[in-house]
Coordinates of C-alpha atoms and ligand atoms in Angstrom, one line a residue:
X29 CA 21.2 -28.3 5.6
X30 CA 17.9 -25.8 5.8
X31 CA 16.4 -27.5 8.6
X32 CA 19.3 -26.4 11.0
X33 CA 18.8 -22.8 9.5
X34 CA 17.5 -20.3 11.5
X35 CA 16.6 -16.5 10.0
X36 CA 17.2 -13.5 12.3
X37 CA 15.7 -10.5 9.7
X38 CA 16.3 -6.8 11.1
X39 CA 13.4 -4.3 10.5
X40 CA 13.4 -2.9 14.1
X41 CA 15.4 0.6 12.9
X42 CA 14.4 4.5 12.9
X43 CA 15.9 4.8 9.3
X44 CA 16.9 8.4 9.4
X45 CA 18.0 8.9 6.6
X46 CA 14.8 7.4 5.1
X47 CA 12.9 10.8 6.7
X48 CA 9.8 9.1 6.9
X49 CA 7.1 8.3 9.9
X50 CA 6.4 5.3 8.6
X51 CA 8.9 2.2 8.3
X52 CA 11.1 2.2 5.7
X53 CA 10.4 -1.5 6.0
X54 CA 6.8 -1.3 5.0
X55 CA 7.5 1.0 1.7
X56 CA 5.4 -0.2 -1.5
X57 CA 8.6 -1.6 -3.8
X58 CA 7.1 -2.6 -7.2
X59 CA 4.0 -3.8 -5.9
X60 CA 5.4 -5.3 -2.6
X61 CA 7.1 -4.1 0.6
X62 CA 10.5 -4.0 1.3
X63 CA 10.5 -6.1 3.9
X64 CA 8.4 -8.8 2.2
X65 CA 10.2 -9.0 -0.5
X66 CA 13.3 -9.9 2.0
X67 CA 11.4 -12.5 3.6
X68 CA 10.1 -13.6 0.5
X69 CA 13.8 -15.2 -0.6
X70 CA 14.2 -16.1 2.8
X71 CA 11.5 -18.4 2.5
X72 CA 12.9 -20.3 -0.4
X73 CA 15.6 -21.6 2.3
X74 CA 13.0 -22.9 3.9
X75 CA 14.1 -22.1 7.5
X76 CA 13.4 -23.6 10.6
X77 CA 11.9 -20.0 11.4
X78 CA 12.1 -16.4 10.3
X79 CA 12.4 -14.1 13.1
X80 CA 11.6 -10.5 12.2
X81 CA 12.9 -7.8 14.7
X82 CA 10.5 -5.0 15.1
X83 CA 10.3 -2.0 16.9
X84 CA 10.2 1.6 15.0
X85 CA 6.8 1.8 13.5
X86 CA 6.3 -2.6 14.7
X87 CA 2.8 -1.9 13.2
X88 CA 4.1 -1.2 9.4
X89 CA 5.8 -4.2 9.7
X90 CA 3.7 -6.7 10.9
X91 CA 1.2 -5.4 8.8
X92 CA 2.9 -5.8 5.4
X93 CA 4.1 -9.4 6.9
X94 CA 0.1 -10.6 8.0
X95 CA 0.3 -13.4 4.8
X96 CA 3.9 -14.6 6.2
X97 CA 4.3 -17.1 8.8
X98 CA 6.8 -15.5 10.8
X99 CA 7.7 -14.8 14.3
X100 CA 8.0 -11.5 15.4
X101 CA 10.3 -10.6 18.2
X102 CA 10.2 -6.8 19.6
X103 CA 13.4 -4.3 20.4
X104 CA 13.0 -1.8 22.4
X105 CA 14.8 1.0 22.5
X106 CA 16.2 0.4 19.1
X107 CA 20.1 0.7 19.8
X108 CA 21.8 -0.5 16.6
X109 CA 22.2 -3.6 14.9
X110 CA 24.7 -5.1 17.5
X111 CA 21.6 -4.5 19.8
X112 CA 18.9 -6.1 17.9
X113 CA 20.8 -9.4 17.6
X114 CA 21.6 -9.5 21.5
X115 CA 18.1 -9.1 22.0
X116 CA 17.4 -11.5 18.9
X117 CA 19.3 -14.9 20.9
X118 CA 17.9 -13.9 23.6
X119 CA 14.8 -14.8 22.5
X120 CA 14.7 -17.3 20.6
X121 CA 14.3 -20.6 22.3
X122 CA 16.9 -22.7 19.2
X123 CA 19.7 -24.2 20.7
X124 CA 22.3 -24.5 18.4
X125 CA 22.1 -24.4 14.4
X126 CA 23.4 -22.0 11.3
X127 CA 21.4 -18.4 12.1
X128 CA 21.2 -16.1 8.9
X129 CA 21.1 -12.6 9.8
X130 CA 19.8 -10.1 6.8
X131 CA 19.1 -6.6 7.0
X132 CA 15.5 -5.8 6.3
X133 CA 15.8 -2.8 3.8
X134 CA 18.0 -5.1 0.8
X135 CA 14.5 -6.0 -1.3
X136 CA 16.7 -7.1 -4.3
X137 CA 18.1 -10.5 -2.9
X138 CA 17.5 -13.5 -4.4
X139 CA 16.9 -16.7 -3.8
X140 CA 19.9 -18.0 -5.9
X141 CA 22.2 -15.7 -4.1
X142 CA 21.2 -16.8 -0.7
X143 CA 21.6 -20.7 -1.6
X144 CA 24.8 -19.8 -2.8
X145 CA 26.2 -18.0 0.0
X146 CA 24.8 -20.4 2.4
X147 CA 27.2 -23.4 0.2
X148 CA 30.0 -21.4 0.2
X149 CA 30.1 -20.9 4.2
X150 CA 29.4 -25.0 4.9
X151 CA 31.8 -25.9 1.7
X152 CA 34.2 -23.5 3.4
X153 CA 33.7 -24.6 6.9
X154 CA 33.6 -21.0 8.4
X155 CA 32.5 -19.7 11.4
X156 CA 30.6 -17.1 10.2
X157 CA 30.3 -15.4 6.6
X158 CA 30.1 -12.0 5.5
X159 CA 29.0 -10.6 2.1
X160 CA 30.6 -8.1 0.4
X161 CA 30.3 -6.3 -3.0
X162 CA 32.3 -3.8 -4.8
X163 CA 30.7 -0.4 -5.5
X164 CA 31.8 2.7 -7.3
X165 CA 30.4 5.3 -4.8
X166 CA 30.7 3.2 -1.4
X167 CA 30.1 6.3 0.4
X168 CA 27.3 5.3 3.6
X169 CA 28.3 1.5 3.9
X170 CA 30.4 0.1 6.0
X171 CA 33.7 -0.8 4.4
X172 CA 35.5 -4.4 4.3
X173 CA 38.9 -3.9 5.2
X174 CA 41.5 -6.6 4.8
X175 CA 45.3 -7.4 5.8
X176 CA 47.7 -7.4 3.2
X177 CA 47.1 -11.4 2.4
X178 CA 43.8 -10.5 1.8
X179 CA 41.9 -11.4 5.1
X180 CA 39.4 -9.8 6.4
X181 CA 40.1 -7.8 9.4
X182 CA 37.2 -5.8 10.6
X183 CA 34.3 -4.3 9.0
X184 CA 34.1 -0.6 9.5
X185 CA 31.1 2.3 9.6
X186 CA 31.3 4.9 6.9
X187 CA 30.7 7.5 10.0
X188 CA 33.8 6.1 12.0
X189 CA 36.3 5.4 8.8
X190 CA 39.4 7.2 8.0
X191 CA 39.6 9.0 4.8
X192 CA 41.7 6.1 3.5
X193 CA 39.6 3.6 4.7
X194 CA 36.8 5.5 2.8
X195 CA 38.3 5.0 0.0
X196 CA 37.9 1.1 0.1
X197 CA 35.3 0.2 -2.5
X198 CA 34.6 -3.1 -0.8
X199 CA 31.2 -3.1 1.2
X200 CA 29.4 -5.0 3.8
X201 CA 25.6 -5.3 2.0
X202 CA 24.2 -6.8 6.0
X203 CA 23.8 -10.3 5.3
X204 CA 25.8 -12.9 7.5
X205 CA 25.6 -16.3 8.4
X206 CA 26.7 -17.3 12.0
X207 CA 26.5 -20.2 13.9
X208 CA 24.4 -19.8 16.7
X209 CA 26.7 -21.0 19.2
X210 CA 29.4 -18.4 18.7
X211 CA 26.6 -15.7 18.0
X212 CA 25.4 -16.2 21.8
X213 CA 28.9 -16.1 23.1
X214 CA 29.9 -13.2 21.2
X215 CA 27.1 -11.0 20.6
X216 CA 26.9 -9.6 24.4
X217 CA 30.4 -8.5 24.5
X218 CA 29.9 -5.3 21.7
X219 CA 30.7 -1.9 22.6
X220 CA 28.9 1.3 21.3
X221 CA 32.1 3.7 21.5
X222 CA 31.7 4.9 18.0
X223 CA 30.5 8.1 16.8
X224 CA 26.8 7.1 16.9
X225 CA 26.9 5.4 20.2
X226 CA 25.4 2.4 19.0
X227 CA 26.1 -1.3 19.2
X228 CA 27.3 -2.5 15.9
X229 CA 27.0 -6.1 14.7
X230 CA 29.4 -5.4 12.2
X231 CA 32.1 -5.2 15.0
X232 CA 31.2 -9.2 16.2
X233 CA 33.7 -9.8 12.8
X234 CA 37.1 -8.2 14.8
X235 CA 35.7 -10.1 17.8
X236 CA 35.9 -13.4 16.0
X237 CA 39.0 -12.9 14.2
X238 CA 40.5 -12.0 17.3
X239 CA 39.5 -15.4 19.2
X240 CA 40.5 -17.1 16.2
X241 CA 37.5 -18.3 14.4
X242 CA 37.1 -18.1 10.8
X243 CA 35.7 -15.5 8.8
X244 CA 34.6 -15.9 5.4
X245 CA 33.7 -13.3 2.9
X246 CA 31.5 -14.5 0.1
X247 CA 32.2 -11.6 -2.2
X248 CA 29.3 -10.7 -5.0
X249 CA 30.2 -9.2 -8.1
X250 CA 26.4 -7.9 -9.1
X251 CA 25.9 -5.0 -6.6
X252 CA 22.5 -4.5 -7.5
X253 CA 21.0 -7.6 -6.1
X254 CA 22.7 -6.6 -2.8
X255 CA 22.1 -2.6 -2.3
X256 CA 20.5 -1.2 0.8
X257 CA 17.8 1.0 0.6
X258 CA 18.8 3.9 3.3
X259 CA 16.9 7.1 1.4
X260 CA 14.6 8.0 -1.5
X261 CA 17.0 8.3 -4.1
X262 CA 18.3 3.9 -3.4
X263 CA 14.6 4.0 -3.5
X264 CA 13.9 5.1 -6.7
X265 CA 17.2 2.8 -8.3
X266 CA 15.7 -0.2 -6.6
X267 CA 12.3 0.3 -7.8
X268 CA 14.0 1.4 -11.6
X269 CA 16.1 -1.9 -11.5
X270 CA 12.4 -4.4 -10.9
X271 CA 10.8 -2.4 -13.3
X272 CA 13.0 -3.3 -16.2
X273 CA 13.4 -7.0 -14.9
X274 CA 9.8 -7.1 -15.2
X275 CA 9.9 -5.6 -18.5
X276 CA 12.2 -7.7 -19.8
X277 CA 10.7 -10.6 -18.8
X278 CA 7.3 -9.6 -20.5
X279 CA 9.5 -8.7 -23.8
X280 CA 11.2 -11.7 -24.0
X281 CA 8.0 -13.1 -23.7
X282 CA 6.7 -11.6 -27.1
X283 CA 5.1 -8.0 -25.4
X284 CA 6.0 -4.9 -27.5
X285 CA 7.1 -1.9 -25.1
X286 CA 7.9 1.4 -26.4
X287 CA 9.2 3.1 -24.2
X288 CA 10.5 0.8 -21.1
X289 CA 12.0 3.7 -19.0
X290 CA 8.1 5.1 -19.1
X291 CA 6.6 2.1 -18.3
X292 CA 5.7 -0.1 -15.1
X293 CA 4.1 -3.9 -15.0
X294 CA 4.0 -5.1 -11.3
X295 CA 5.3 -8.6 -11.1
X296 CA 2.1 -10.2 -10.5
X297 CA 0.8 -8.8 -14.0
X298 CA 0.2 -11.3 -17.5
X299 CA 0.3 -10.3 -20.2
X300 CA -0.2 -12.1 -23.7
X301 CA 2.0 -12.2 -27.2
X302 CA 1.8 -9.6 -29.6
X303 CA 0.0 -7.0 -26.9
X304 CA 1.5 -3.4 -27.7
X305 CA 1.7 -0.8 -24.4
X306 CA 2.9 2.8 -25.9
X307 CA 4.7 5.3 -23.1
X308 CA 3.6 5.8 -19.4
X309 CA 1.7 2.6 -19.2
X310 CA 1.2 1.4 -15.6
X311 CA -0.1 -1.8 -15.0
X312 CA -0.6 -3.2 -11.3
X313 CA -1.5 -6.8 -9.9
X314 CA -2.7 -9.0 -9.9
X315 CA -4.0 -8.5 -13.4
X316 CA -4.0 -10.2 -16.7
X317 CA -4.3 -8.5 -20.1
X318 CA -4.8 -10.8 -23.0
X319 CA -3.5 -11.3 -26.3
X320 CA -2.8 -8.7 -28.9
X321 CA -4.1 -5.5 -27.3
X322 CA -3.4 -2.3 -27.4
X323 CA -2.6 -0.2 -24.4
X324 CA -2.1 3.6 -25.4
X325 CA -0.2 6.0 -23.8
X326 CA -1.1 7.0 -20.1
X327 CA -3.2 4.5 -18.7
X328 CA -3.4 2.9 -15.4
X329 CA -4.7 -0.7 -15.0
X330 CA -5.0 -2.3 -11.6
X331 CA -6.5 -5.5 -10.2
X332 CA -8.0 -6.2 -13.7
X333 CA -8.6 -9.0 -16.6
X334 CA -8.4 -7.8 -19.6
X335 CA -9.6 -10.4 -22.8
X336 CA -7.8 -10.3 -26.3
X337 CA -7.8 -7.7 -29.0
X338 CA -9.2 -5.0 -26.3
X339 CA -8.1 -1.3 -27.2
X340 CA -7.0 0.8 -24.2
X341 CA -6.9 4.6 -25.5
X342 CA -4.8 6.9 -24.0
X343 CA -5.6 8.2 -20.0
X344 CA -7.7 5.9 -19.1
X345 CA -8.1 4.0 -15.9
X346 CA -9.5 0.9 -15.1
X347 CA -9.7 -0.1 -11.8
X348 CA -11.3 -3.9 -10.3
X349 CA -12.5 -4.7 -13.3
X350 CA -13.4 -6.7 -16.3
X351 CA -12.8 -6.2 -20.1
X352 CA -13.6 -9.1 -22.7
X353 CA -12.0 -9.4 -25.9
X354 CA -12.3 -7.4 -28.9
X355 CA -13.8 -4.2 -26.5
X356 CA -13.0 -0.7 -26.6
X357 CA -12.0 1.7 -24.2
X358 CA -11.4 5.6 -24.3
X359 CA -9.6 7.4 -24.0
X360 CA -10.3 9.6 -20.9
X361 CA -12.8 6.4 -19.7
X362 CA -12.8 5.2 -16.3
X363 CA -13.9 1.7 -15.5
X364 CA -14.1 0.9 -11.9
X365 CA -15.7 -1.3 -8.7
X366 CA -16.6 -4.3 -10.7
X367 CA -17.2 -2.9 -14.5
X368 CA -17.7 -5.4 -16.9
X369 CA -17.5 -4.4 -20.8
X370 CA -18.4 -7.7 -22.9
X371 CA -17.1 -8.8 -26.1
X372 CA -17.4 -5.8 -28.9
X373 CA -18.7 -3.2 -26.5
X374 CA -17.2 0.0 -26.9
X375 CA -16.5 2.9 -23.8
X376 CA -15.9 6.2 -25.6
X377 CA -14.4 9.2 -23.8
X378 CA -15.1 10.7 -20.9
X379 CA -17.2 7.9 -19.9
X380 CA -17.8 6.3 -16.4
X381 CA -18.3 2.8 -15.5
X382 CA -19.0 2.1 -12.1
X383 CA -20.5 -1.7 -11.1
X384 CA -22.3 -1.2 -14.0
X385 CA -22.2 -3.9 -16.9
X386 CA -22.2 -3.4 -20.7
X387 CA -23.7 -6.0 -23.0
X388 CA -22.2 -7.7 -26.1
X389 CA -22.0 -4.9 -28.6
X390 CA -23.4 -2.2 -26.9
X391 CA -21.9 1.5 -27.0
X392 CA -21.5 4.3 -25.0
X393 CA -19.3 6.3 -27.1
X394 CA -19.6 10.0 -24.8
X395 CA -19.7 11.8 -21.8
X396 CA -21.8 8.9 -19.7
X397 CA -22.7 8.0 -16.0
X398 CA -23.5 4.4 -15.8
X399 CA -23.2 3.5 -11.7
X400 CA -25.2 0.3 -10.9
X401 CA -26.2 0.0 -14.2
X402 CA -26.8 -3.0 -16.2
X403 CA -26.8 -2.6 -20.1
X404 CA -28.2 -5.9 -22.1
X405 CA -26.8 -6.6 -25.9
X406 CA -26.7 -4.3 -28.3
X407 CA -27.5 -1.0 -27.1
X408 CA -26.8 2.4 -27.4
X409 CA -26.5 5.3 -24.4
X410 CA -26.4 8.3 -26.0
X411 CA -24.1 11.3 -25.6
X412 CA -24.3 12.5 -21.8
X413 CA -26.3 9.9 -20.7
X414 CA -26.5 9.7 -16.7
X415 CA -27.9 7.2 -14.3
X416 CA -29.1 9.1 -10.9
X417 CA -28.1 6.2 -9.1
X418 CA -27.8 7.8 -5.5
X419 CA -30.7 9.1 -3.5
X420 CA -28.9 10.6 -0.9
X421 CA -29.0 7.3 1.2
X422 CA -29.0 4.8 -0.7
X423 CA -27.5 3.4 -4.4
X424 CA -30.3 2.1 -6.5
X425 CA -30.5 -0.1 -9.9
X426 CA -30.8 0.6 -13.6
X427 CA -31.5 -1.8 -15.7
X428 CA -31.5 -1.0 -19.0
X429 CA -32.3 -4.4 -21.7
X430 CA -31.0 -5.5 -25.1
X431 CA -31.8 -3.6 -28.1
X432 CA -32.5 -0.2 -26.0
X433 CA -31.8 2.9 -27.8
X434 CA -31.2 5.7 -25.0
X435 CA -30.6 9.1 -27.0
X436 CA -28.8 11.8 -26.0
X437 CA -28.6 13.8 -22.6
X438 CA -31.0 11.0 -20.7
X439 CA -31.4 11.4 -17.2
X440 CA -32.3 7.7 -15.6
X441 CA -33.5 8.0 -12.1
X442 CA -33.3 4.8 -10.3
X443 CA -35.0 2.3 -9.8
X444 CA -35.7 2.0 -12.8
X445 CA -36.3 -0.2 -16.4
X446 CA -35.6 0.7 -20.0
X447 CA -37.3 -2.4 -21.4
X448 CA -36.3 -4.7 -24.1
X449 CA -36.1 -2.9 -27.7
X450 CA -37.4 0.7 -26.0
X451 CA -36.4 4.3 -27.4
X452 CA -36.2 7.0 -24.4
X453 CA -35.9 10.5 -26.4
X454 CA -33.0 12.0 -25.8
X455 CA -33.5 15.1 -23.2
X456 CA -35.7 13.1 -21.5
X457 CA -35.6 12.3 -17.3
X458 CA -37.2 9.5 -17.0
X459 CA -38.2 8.2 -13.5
X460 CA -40.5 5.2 -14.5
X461 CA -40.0 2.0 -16.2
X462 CA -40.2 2.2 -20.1
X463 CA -42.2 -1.4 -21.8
X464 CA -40.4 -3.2 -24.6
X465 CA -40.3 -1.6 -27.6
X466 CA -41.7 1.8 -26.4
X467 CA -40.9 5.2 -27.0
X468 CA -40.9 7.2 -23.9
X469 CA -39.8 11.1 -23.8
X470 CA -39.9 12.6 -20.4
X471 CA -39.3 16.6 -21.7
X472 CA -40.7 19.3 -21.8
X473 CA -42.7 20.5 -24.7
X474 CA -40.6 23.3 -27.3
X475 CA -42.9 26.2 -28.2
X476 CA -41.6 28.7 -31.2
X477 CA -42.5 32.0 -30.1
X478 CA -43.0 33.5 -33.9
X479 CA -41.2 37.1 -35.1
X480 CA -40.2 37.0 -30.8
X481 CA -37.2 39.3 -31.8
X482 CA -39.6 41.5 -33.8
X483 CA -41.9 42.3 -31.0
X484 CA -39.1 42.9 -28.2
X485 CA -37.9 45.5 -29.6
X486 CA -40.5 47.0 -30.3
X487 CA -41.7 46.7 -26.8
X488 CA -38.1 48.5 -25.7
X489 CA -38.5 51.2 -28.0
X490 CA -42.1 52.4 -26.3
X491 CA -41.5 55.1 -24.2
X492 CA -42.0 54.3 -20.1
X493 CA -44.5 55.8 -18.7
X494 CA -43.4 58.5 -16.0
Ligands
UD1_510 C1 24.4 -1.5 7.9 C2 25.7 -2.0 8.3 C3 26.7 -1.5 7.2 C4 26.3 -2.0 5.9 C5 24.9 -1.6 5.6 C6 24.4 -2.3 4.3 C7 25.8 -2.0 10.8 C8 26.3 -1.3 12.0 N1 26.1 -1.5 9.6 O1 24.4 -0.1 8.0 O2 28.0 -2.1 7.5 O3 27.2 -1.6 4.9 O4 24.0 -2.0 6.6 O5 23.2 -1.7 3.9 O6 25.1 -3.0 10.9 N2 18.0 -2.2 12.6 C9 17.3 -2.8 13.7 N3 17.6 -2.3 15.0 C10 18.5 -1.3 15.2 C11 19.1 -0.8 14.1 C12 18.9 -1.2 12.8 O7 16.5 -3.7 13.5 O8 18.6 -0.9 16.4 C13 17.7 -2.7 11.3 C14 17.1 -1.7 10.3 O9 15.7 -1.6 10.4 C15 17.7 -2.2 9.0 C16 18.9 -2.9 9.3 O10 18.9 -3.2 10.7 O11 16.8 -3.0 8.3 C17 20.2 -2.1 9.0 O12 20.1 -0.9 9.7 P1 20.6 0.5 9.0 O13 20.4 1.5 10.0 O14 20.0 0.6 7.7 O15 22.1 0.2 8.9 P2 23.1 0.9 7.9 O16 23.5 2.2 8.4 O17 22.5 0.8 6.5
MG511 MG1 20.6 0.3 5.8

């Protein structure tokens, strides 16, 4: 059955009412474009090829497609759908088999619905199918309309219906299957008198009916795995409606989530039993969180791994990197290119990690820089520590061992080694490497100025000489 399939996907339009100078097609839907997340369902047919029609913004397109084998054909100018399919079989160098024609903006199909819809038209031996679903505010599709015994008739445009034929509930979501025979024959003989001037595929169905083919509609009763994204606020219902699959996928799965209309887990996101994430939670893939964590409120996690029992607190962001279990992190900590916190380290607030590693056990509980920084087991980086990491031209290396005690407001100017065991005095700046179990302080020395307060005024009270 696949292997005489051919897919026709449309993602050559100017989407207007999108308002954007990008493709619509190319949008960022829960972690994935639009238009790949088309193509991804289309795949599961496994198709003899995917043809994607490009031409508005072709570079969005191709781009968010560059991991998907599939052909891209151009059209140019873009006049309608009608338009893209005459240029579509044109094109393509298939003979005869079953072509599947999808607009690109409906990101919510599904596999299941497409192998279903494919049975229904070879189990009802039609000429072409057309799916429909049922919506309560049908107002910008095109409408099914049907004779009185229930046949379809003709598919018409929102922009060219009659008030009565707007009040049909019945839409065409812009998925048909054809076969490619009668598509060729029939596609070049659309007209563009409507009130857009453009060639509508959607008129092929009258053409059809009128030569007497047969025209199936496989009918859908779930509108949401069907709707078209054609502005920002489908957008934001699509996006609302992967969310909470996603969530309830990972709650089924034994994840506790406070507040699901708050929080966002792309798809490509695990996340072990028993792991708690309070409100406004954003976690994006690929990532993996472990058992029995705690993710407070406001944090953002992307391309990450975190181990079990680590403690997220709240704001935090963690960014390309690495977390083992049992650490703690936050809140207001940022943890990114490459971090690594080991087992049992803590990150306090308002501390940044950047390629920097922190050992088994080892704190830095405030206000710290670590950038290119390794810290060995153990330690402790004291309350506004910072690493001077850049030199204006290049980043260098601190490397700071196990058992190191850094005190408080430590300036490390790199290059540089704190050496197994070593104290650095807090205050210090220290710009040379410290031995094992040394004490360096880099500071200045305090004087005390005795009865200082005493003596000024006195000097302000001597008269000035004239
Ligand atoms: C289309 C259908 C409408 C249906 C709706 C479902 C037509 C005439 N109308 O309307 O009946 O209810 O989808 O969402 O088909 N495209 C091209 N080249 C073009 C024009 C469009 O590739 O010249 C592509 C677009 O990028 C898009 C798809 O075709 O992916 C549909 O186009 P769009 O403009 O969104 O059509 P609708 O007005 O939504
Ligand atoms: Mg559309």
């Amino acid at each position: 059955m696949s292997n005489s399939l051919i897919a026709v996907v449309m993602a050559a339009g100017k989407s207007t009412r999108f308002k954007s100078r990008r493709s619509k097609l190319a949008t960022p839907v829960h972690g994935k474009s639009m238009i790949e997340r088309v193509i991804e369902a289309t795949e599961g047919l496994s198709p003899q090829a995917i043809y994607v029609m490009v031409g508005h913004c072709a570079e969005d397109v191709q781009s968010a497609l560059r991991k998907h084998p599939v052909e891209f054909i151009t059209q140019e100018p873009q006049l309608g759908t009608g338009h893209c399919i005459l240029v579509a079989t044109q094109q393509i160098p298939q003979t005869s088999g079953t072509v599947l024609i999808l607009n690109g903006d409906i990101p919510l199909i599904g596999l299941n619905l497409l192998k279903k819809i494919l049975e229904s038209h070879h189990s009802e031996r039609a000429d072409a199918t057309v799916v429909s679903t049922c919506l309560e505010d049908p107002s910008g599709y095109g409408r099914i309309l049907k004779n009185r015994s229930g046949k379809i008739t003709r598919i018409v445009e929102d922009r060219d219906a009659t008030p009565a034929q707007r009040r049909v509930k019945e839409i065409n979501v812009g998925l048909y299957l054809i076969s490619l025979d009668l598509l060729k024959k029939f596609i070049s003989r659309l007209s563009n008198q409507n009130s857009q001037q453009e060639y509508y595929l959607t008129d092929l169905i009258e053409l059809l009916i009128a030569a007497r083919k047969k025209v199936n509609v496989f009918g859908t009763p779930d509108p949401m795995e069907v709707l078209g994204v054609n502005d920002r606020i489908e957008l934001a219902e699509v996006i609302r409606v992967l969310r909470l699959r996603t969530l309830q996928r990972l709650m089924r799965d034994g994840v506790t989530i406070l507040d699901p209309a708050t929080t966002s887990v792309e798809e490509d996101v695990t996340i072990g039993q028993d792991t708690i994430l309070f409100p406004g939670v954003r976690i994006e893939g690929p990532s993996s969180i472990g058992r029995r964590c705690v993710i407070r409120s406001h944090c953002r996690i992307t391309h990450s791994i975190l181990g079990d029992d680590v403690v997220v607190n709240d704001l935090s962001v963690i960014n390309e990197s690495h977390v083992a279990e049992k650490a703690s992190i936050g809140p207001f900590a940022h943890l990114r290119l490459e971090a690594e916190v080991e087992s049992n380290a803590r990150v306090g607030n308002f501390v940044e990690l950047k390629k920097a590693r922190l050992g088994q056990n080892s704190k830095a509980s405030h206000l710290t820089y670590l950038g290119d920084t390794t810290v060995g087991q153990n330690a402790n980086i004291g309350a506004g520590t910072i690493t001077c990491n850049y030199d204006g031209v290049n980043k260098n290396v601190t490397e700071i061992e196990d058992d190191c005690f850094i005190g408080s407001g430590v300036e490390l100017v790199a290059p540089v080694v704190v050496h197994k065991g070593a104290y650095v005095a807090a205050g210090s700046v220290i710009t040379r490497d410290v031995p094992p179990d040394a004490l360096a302080i880099a500071r200045g020395r305090q004087e005390n100025k005795q009865d200082w307060k005493q003596k000024r005024a006195e000097q302000k009270s001597k008269p000035t000489k004239a």
